[in-house]
Coordinates of C-alpha atoms in Angstrom, one line a residue:
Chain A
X1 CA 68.8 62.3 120.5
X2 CA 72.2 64.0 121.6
X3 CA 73.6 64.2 118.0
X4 CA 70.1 65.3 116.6
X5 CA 70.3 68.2 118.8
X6 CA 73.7 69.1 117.9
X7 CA 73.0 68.7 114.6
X8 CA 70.2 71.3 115.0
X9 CA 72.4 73.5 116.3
X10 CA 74.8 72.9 113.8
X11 CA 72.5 73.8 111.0
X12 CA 71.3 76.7 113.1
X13 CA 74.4 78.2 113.4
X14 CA 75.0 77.9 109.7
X15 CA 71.8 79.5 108.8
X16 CA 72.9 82.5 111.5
X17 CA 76.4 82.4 110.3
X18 CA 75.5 82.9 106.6
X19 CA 72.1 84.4 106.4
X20 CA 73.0 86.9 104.4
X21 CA 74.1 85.3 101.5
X22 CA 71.4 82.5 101.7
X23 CA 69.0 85.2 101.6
X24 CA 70.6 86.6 98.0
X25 CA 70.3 83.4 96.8
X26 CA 66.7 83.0 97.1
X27 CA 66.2 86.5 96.0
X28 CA 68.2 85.4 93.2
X29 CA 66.3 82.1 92.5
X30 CA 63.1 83.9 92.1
X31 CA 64.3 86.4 90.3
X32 CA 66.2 84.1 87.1
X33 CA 63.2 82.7 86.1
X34 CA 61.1 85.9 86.4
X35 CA 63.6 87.6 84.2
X36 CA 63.8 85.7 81.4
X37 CA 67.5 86.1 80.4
X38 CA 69.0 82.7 79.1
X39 CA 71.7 81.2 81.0
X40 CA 74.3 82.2 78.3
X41 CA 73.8 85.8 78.7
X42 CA 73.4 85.4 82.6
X43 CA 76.8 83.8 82.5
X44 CA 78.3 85.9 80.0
X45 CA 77.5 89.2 82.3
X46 CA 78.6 87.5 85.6
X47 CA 81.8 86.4 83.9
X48 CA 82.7 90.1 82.7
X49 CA 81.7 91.6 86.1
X50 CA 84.0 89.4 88.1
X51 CA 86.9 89.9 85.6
X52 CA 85.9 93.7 86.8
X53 CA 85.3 93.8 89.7
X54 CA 87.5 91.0 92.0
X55 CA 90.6 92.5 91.9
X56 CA 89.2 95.7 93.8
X57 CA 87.0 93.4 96.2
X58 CA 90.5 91.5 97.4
X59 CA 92.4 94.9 98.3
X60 CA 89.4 95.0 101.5
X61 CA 90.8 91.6 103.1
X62 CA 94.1 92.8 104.3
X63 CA 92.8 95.4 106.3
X64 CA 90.1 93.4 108.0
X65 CA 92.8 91.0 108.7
X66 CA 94.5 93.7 110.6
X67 CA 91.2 94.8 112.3
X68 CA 90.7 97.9 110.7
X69 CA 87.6 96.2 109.3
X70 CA 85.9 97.5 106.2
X71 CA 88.6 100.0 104.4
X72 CA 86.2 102.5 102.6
X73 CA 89.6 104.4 102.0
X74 CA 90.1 102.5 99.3
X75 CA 88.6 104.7 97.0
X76 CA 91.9 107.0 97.2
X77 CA 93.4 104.0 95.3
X78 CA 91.0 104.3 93.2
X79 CA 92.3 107.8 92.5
X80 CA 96.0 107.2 92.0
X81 CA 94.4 104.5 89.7
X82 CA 92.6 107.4 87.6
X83 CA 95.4 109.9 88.0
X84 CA 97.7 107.2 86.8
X85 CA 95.5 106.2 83.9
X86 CA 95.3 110.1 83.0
X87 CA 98.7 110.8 82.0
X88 CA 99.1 107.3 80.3
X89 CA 96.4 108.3 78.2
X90 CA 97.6 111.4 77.6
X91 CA 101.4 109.9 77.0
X92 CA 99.8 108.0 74.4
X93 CA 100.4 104.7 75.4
X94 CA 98.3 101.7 74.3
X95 CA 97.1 98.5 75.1
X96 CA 98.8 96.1 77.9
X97 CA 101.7 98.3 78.5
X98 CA 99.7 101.0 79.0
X99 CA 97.8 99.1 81.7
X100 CA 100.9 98.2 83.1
X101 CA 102.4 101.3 83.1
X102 CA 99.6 102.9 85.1
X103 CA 100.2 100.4 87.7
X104 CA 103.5 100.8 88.1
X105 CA 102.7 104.9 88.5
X106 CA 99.8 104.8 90.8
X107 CA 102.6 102.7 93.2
X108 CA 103.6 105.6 94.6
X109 CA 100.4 108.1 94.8
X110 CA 98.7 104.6 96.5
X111 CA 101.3 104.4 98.7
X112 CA 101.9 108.1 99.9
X113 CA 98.1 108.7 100.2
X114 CA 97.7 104.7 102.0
X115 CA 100.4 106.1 104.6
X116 CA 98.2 109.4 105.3
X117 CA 95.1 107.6 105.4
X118 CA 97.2 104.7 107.7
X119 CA 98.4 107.6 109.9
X120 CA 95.2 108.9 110.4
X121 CA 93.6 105.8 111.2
X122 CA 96.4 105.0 113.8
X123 CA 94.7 108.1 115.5
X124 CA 91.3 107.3 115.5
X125 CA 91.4 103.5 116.7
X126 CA 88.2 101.9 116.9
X127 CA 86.6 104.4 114.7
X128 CA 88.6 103.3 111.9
X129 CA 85.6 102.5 109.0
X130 CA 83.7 106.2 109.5
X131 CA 87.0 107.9 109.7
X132 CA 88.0 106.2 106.3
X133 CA 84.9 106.7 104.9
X134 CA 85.4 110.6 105.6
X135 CA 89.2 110.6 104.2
X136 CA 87.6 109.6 101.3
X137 CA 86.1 112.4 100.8
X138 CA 88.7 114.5 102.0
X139 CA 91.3 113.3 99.3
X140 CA 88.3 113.4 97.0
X141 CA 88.9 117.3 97.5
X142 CA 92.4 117.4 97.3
X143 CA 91.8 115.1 93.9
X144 CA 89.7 117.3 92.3
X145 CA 92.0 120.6 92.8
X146 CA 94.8 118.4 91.5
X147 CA 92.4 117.2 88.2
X148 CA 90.2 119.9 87.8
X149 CA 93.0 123.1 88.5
X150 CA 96.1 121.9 88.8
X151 CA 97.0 119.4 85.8
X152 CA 97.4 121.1 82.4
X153 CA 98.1 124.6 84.0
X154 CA 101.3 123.4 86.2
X155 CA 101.5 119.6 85.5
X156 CA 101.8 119.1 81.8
X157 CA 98.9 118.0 79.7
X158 CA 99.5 117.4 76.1
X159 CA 96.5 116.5 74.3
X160 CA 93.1 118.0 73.9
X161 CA 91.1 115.2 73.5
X162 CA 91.6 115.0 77.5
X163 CA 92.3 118.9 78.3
X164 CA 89.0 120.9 79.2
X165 CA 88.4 123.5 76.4
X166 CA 89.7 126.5 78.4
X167 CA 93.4 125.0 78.8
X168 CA 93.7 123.3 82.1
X169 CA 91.6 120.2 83.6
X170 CA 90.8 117.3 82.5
X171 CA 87.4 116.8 80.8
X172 CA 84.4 114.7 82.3
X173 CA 84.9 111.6 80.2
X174 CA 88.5 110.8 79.2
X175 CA 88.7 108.2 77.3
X176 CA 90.3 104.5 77.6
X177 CA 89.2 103.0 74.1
X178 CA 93.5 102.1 72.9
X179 CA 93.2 100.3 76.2
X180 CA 90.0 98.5 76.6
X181 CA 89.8 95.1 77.5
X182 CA 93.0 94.7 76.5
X183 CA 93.5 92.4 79.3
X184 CA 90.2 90.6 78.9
X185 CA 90.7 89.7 75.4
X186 CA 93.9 88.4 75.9
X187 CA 94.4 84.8 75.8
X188 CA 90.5 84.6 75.9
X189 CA 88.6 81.9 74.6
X190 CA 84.8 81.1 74.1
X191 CA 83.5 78.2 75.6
X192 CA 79.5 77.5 74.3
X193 CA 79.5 81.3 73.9
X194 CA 81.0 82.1 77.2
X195 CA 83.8 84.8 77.2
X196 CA 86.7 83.5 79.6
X197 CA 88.9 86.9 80.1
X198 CA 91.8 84.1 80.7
X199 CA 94.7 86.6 81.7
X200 CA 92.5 89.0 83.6
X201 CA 91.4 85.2 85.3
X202 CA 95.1 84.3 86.0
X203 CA 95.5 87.6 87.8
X204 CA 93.2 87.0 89.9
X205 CA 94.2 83.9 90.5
X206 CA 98.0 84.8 91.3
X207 CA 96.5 88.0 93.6
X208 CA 94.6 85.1 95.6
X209 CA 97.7 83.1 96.4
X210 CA 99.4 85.8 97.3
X211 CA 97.0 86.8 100.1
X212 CA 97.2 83.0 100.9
X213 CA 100.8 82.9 100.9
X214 CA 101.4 86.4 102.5
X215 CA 98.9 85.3 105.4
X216 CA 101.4 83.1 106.2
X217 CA 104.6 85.3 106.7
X218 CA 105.7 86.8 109.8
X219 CA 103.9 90.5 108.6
X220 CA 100.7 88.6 108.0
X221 CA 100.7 87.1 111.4
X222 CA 101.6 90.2 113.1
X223 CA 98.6 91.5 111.5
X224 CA 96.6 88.7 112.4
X225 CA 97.7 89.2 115.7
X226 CA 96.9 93.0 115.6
X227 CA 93.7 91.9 114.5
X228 CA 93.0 89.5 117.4
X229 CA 94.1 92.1 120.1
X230 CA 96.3 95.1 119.5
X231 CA 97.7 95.1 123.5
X232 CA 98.2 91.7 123.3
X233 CA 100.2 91.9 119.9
X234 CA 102.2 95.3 121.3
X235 CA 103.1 93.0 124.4
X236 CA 104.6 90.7 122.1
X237 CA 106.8 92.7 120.5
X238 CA 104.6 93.6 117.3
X239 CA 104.9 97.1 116.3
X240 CA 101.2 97.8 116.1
X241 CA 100.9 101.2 114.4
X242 CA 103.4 100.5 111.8
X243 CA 101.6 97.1 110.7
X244 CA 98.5 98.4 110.6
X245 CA 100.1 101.8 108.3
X246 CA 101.4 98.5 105.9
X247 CA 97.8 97.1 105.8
X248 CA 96.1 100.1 104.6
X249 CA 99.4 101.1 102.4
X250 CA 98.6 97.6 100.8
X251 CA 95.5 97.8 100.5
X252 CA 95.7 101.7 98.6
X253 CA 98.1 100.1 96.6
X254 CA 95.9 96.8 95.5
X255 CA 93.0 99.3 95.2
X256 CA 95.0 101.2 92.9
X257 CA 95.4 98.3 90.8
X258 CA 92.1 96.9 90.9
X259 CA 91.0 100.4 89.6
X260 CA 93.0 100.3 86.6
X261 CA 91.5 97.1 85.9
X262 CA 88.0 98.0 86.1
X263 CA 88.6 100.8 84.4
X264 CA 90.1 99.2 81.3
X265 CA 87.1 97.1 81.2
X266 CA 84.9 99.7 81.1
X267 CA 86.8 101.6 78.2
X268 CA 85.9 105.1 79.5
X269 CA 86.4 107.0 82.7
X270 CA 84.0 109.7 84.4
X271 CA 86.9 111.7 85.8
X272 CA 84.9 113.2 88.9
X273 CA 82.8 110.1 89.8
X274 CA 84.2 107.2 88.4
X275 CA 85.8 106.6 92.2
X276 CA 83.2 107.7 94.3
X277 CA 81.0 105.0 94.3
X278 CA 83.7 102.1 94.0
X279 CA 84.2 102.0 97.5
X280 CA 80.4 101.5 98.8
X281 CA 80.1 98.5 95.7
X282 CA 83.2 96.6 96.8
X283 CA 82.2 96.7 100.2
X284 CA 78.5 95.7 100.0
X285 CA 79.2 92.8 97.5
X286 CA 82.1 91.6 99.8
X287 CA 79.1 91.9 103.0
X288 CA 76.4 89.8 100.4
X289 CA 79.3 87.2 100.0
X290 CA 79.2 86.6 103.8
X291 CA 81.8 88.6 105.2
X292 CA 81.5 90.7 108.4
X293 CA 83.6 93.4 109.6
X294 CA 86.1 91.4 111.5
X295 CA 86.0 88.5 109.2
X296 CA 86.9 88.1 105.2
X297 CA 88.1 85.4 103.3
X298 CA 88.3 84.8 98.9
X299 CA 85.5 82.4 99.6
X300 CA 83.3 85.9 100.4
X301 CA 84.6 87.8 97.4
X302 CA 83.5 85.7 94.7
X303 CA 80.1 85.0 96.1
X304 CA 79.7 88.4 96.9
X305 CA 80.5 89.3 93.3
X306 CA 78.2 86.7 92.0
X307 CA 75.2 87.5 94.3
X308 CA 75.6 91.3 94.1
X309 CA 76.1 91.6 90.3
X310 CA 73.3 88.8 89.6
X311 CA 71.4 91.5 91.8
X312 CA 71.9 94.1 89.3
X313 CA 71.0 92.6 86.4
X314 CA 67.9 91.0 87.0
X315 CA 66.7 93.1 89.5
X316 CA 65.3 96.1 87.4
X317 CA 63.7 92.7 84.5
X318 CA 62.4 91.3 87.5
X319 CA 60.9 94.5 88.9
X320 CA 59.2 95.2 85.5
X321 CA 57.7 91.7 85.3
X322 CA 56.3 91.7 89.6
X323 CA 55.4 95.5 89.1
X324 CA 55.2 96.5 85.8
X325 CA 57.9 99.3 86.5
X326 CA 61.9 98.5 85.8
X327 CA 62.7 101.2 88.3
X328 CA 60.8 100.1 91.5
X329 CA 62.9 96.6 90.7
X330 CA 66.2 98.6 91.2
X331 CA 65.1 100.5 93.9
X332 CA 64.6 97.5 96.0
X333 CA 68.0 96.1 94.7
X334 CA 69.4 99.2 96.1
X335 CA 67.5 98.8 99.1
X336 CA 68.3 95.4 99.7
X337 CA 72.3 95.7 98.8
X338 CA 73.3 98.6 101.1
X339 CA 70.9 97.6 103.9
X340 CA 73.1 94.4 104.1
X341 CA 76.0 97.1 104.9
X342 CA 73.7 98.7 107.7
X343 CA 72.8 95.1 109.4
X344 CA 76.5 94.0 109.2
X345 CA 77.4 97.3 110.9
X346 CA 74.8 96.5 113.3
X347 CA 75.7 93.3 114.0
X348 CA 79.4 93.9 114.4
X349 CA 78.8 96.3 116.7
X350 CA 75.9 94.0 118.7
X351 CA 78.2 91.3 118.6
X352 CA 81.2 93.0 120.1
X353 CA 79.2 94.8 122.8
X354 CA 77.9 91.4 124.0
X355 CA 81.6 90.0 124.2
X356 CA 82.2 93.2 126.1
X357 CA 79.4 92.5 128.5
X358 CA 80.5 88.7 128.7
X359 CA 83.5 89.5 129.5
X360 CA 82.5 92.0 132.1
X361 CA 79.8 89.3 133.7
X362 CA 82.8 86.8 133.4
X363 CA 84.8 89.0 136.1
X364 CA 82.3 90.3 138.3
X365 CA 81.7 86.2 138.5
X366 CA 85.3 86.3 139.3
X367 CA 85.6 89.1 141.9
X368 CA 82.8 87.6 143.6
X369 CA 84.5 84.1 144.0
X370 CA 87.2 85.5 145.3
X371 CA 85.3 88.0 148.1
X372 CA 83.5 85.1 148.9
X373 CA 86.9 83.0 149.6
Chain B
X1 CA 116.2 101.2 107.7
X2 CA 119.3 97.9 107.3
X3 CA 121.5 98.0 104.6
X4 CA 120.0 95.0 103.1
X5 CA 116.6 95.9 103.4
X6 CA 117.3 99.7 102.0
X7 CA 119.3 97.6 98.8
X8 CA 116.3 95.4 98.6
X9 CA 113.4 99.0 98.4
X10 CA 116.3 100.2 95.6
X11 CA 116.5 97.3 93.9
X12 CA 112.5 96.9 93.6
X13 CA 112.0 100.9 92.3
X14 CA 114.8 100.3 89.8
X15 CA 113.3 97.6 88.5
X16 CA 109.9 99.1 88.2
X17 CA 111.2 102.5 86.8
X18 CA 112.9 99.9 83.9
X19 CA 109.6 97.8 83.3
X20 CA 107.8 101.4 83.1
X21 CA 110.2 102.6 80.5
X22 CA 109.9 99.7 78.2
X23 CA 106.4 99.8 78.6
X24 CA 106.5 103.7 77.6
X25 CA 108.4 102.4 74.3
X26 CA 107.0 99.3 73.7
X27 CA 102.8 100.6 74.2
X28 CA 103.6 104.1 72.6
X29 CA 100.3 104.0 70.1
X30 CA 100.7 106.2 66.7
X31 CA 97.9 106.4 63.9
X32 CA 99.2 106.0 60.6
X33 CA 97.2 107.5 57.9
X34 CA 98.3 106.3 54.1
X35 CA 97.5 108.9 51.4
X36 CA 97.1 108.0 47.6
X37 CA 97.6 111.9 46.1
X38 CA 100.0 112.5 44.1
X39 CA 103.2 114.8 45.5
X40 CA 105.2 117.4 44.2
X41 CA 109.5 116.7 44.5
X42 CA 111.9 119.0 43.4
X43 CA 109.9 120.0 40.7
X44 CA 108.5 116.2 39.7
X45 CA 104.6 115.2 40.0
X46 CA 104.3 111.6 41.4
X47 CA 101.0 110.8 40.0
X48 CA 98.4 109.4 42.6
X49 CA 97.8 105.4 41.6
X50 CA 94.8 104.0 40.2
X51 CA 94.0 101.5 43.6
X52 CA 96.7 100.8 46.5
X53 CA 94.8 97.9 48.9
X54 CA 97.6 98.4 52.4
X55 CA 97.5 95.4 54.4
X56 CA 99.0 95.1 57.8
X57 CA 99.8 91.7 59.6
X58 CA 98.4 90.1 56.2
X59 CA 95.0 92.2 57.0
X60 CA 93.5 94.4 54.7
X61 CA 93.0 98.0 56.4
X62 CA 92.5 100.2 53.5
X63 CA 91.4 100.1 49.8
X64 CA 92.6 103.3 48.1
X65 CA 91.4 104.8 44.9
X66 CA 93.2 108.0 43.9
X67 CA 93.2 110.8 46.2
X68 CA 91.9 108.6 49.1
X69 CA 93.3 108.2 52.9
X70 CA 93.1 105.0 54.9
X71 CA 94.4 104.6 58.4
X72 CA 95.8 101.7 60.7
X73 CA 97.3 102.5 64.1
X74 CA 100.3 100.8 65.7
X75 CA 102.4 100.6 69.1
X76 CA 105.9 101.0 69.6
X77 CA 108.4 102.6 67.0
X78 CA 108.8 100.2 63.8
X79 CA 105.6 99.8 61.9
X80 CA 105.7 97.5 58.7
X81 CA 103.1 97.1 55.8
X82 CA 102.7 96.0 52.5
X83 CA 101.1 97.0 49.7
X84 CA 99.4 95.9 46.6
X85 CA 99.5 98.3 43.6
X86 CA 97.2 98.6 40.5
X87 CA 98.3 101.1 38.1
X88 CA 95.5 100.2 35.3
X89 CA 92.5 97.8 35.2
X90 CA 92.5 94.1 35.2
X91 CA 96.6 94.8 35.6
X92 CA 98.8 92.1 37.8
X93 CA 99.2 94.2 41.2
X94 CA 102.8 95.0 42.5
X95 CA 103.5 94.3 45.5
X96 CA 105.9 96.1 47.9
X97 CA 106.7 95.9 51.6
X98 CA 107.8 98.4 53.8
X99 CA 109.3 99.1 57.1
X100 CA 109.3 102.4 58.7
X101 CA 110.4 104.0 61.7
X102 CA 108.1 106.2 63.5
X103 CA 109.3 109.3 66.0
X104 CA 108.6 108.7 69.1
X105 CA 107.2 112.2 70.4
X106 CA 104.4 111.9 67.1
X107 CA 101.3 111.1 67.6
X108 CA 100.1 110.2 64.1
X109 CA 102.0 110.9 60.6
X110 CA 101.3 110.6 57.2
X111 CA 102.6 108.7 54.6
X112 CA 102.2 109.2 50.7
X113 CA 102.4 106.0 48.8
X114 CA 103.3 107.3 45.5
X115 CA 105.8 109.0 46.7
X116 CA 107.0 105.9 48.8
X117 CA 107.0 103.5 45.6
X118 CA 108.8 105.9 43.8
X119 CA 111.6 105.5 47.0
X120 CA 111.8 109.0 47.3
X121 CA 113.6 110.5 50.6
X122 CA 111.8 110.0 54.0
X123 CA 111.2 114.0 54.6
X124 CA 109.2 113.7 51.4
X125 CA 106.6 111.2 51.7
X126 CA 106.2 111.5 55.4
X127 CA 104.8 114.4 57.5
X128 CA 103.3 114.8 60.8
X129 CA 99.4 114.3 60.9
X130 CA 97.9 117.6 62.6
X131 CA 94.1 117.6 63.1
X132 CA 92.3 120.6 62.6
X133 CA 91.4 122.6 65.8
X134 CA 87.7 122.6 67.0
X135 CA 86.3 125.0 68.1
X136 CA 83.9 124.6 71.6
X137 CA 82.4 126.0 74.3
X138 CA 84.1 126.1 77.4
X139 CA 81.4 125.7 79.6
X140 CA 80.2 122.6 78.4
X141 CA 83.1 120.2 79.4
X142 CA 83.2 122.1 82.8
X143 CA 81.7 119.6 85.5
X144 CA 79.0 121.2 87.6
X145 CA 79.0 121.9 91.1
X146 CA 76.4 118.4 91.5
X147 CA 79.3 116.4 89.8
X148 CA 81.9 117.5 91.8
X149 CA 80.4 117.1 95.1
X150 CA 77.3 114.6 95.4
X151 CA 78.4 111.0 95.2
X152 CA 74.9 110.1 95.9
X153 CA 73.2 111.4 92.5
X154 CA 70.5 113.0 94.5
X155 CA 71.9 116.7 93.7
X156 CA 71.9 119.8 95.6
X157 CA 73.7 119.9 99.6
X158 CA 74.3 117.4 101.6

């Protein structure tokens, strides 16, 4: 009777634990069938989209490690990813190196603008996702001077295809088509009409055991430890501010990267848009995976990619087949994907004021026992 | 900063600064177009040739009749073809193969094949490709205020 009841309990907590994801899957499983797409196409689109899309999902882990929870600062990797990608277009170079190359350049954009976002964070401590979320914007300012004013006029742009018309900026679209997917169709192979974007694949792979292996070294344990309980860690010796600075620095810089990636996938880039949006995506389909604020592993990533990308591509077949309208479909896809970011929000902050008032309960308890003696 | 630590920072931005320069070499992309018109050399017409099929890593990617212009595009400096020449109908074609160096700093050239075959100097059978300028509206490619500032796609303040 004992182990039933655990085992109750178990399966409860599991359900509590993960009831966000379990709920995608059943939305999921009702909406395959009602779609109608065959499995090959189903697997073909989930294939591309995680080639896309994992790389800029990972750069969110280190931070949360560090207890900065959900970066939405990533996006200004995403903009030394697109500033990067500009002049390599406009240099002319093609293909793999040209990929390359624009990660090597948006090293140190990610870097100087992860140390001011780091900085700022340092400042605001415990209001680190809303004040992220708002340096977004404010380097989404200082990107557009920079794109829209100051490249072609002072920083040199060559070619017209990517200059605006009146002789400085850089036009809505610029385009990525001597790149595109030159990483996915490298070394890829079909397999029953499934594309495997092998090298992108590997990438992903080796960006996977890195976070495993750097987990394990002395800077991801101090983070760890930062992320557990910043006075603790600063009475141990862990320099708190300047861990946390390398977490977001990394996580710029992985963002960066994970940018250029999507980007070359894609084959085009909105210049003025292309970033804003990257940040809310990666986040909710990290959150559908089963991730919270203070807790992230690889594990999340790829279901959340799964999950949220099936989401958005039967969502708008199955709306059209329940209510006759495509549109209503994806309106309830967006409803669905970025209410998961408001409950997770919700809960985080539920869940930490409860261990707040435990804790507080815990030493009344304790102040009492010792009056009393 | 330690020494060994400030070596190691050094070490890791030379490095990346090399791998960023071959990559600049190696990935530079050119377009190379292939005329068949005939060319004019210190006084001598090189006639423009019946059919010329190019092929580039033993793939066809252009049939020319005369006065045609095909195009294949390339990265990195060297750029070899061959060629397949039929001077008259039902004749056995020639074949040549070629291996040119292409300027860094251009971004597409031409190159007349008559005037290759007939192994005339470099400065006479290649040129620089410049396209014609178009003419457009500047307002069009300007984004609007909605692009610039509402991430939301519902448009007006927020």
């Amino acid at each position: 009777m004992k182990n039933q009841t655990s085992a109750g309990k178990k399966v409860l907590g599991f359900l509590g634990s993960n009831s966000v994801p379990i709920m995608f899957i059943i939305i999921v499983a009702i909406c395959i069938p009602l779609s109608g797409f065959s499995p090959v196409f189903l697997i073909n689109e989930i294939i591309t989209r995680m080639g896309r899309n994992i790389f800029l999902i990972l750069s969110l882990l280190i931070p949360i490690m560090a207890g900065m929870g959900l970066n939405f600062g990533m996006t200004l990797g995403a903009m030394a990813g697109e500033i990067a990608l500009i002049f390599v277009s406009d240099w002319q170079i093609w293909g793999i190196p040209g990929v390359v190359l624009a990660c090597i350049m948006s090293i140190p954009i990610s870097v100087l603008l992860g140390w001011m976002c780091g900085k700022i964070l340092n400042a605001s401590k415990g209001r680190e996702m809303v004040t992220s979320y708002i340096i977004s914007y404010f380097t989404n300012g200082l990107y557009q001077l920079l794109v829209l004013y100051i490249m072609g006029a002072i920083i040199p742009i060559i070619h017209n295809s990517i200059k605006l018309p009146r002789g400085y900026g850089v036009r809505q679209t610029v385009g990525l088509l001597t790149m595109r997917q030159s990483l996915d169709n490298a070394l890829a192979i079909r397999v029953a009409g499934v594309k495997i974007p092998v090298l992108t694949f590997l990438i992903i792979a080796l960006m996977c055991l890195l976070i495993v292996w750097f987990r394990r070294t002395k800077l991801g344990q101090d983070m760890r430890a930062v992320g557990q309980d910043m006075e603790v860690a600063r009475d141990a010796g862990i320099n708190v501010e300047r861990t946390r600075i390398i977490s977001i620095i990394i996580s710029t810089v992985l963002a960066g990267f994970g940018m250029i990636i999507y980007l070359q996938n894609m084959g085009d880039m909105a210049t003025y848009s292309a970033h804003s949006q990257i940040g809310m995506f990666c986040i909710a389909a990290l959150l559908v995976g089963g991730a919270s604020v203070d807790r992230a592993s690889i594990g999340n990533v790829f279901l959340g990619v799964v999950l949220f990308h099936l989401m958005f591509i039967l969502a708008p077949k199955a709306g059209g087949v329940i209510t006759g309208d495509e549109m209503i479909g994806e309106y309830f896809r967006v409803f669905v994907s970025y209410g998961v970011i408001t409950v997770a929000l919700v809960m985080y902050e539920t869940k930490k004021r409860r261990a707040k008032a435990g804790m507080a309960a815990q030493l009344e308890a304790a102040q009492r026992e010792e009056e009393q003696q | 900063m330690n020494k060994r630590r400030l070596l190691f920072c050094l070490i890791t931005v030379l490095v990346l600064v090399a791998i960023g320069a071959c990559m600049m070499v190696i990935g530079r992309g050119h377009t190379i177009y292939f005329d068949n018109k005939s060319l004019e050399y210190e006084g001598q017409k090189y006639e423009a040739i019946r059919r010329i099929n190019v092929n580039v890593n033993g793939e066809q990617v252009a049939k020319l009749s005369k006065k045609e212009r095909g195009m294949a595009t390339t990265m990195g400096q060297g750029f070899k073809f061959d060629i397949e020449v039929i001077r008259e109908k039902d004749a056995e074609p020639e074949r040549y193969s070629f291996d040119i160096r292409i300027p860094y700093g251009i971004d597409g050239i031409v190159v007349n094949l008559p005037g290759m075959i007939a192994e005339l100097p470099q400065a006479a059978w290649m040129e620089e490709f410049i396209p014609a300028p178009t003419v457009e509206e500047e307002e069009d490619e300007t984004p609007a205020e909605g692009d610039v500032m509402d991430d939301f796609g519902v448009g007006g303040d927020l």
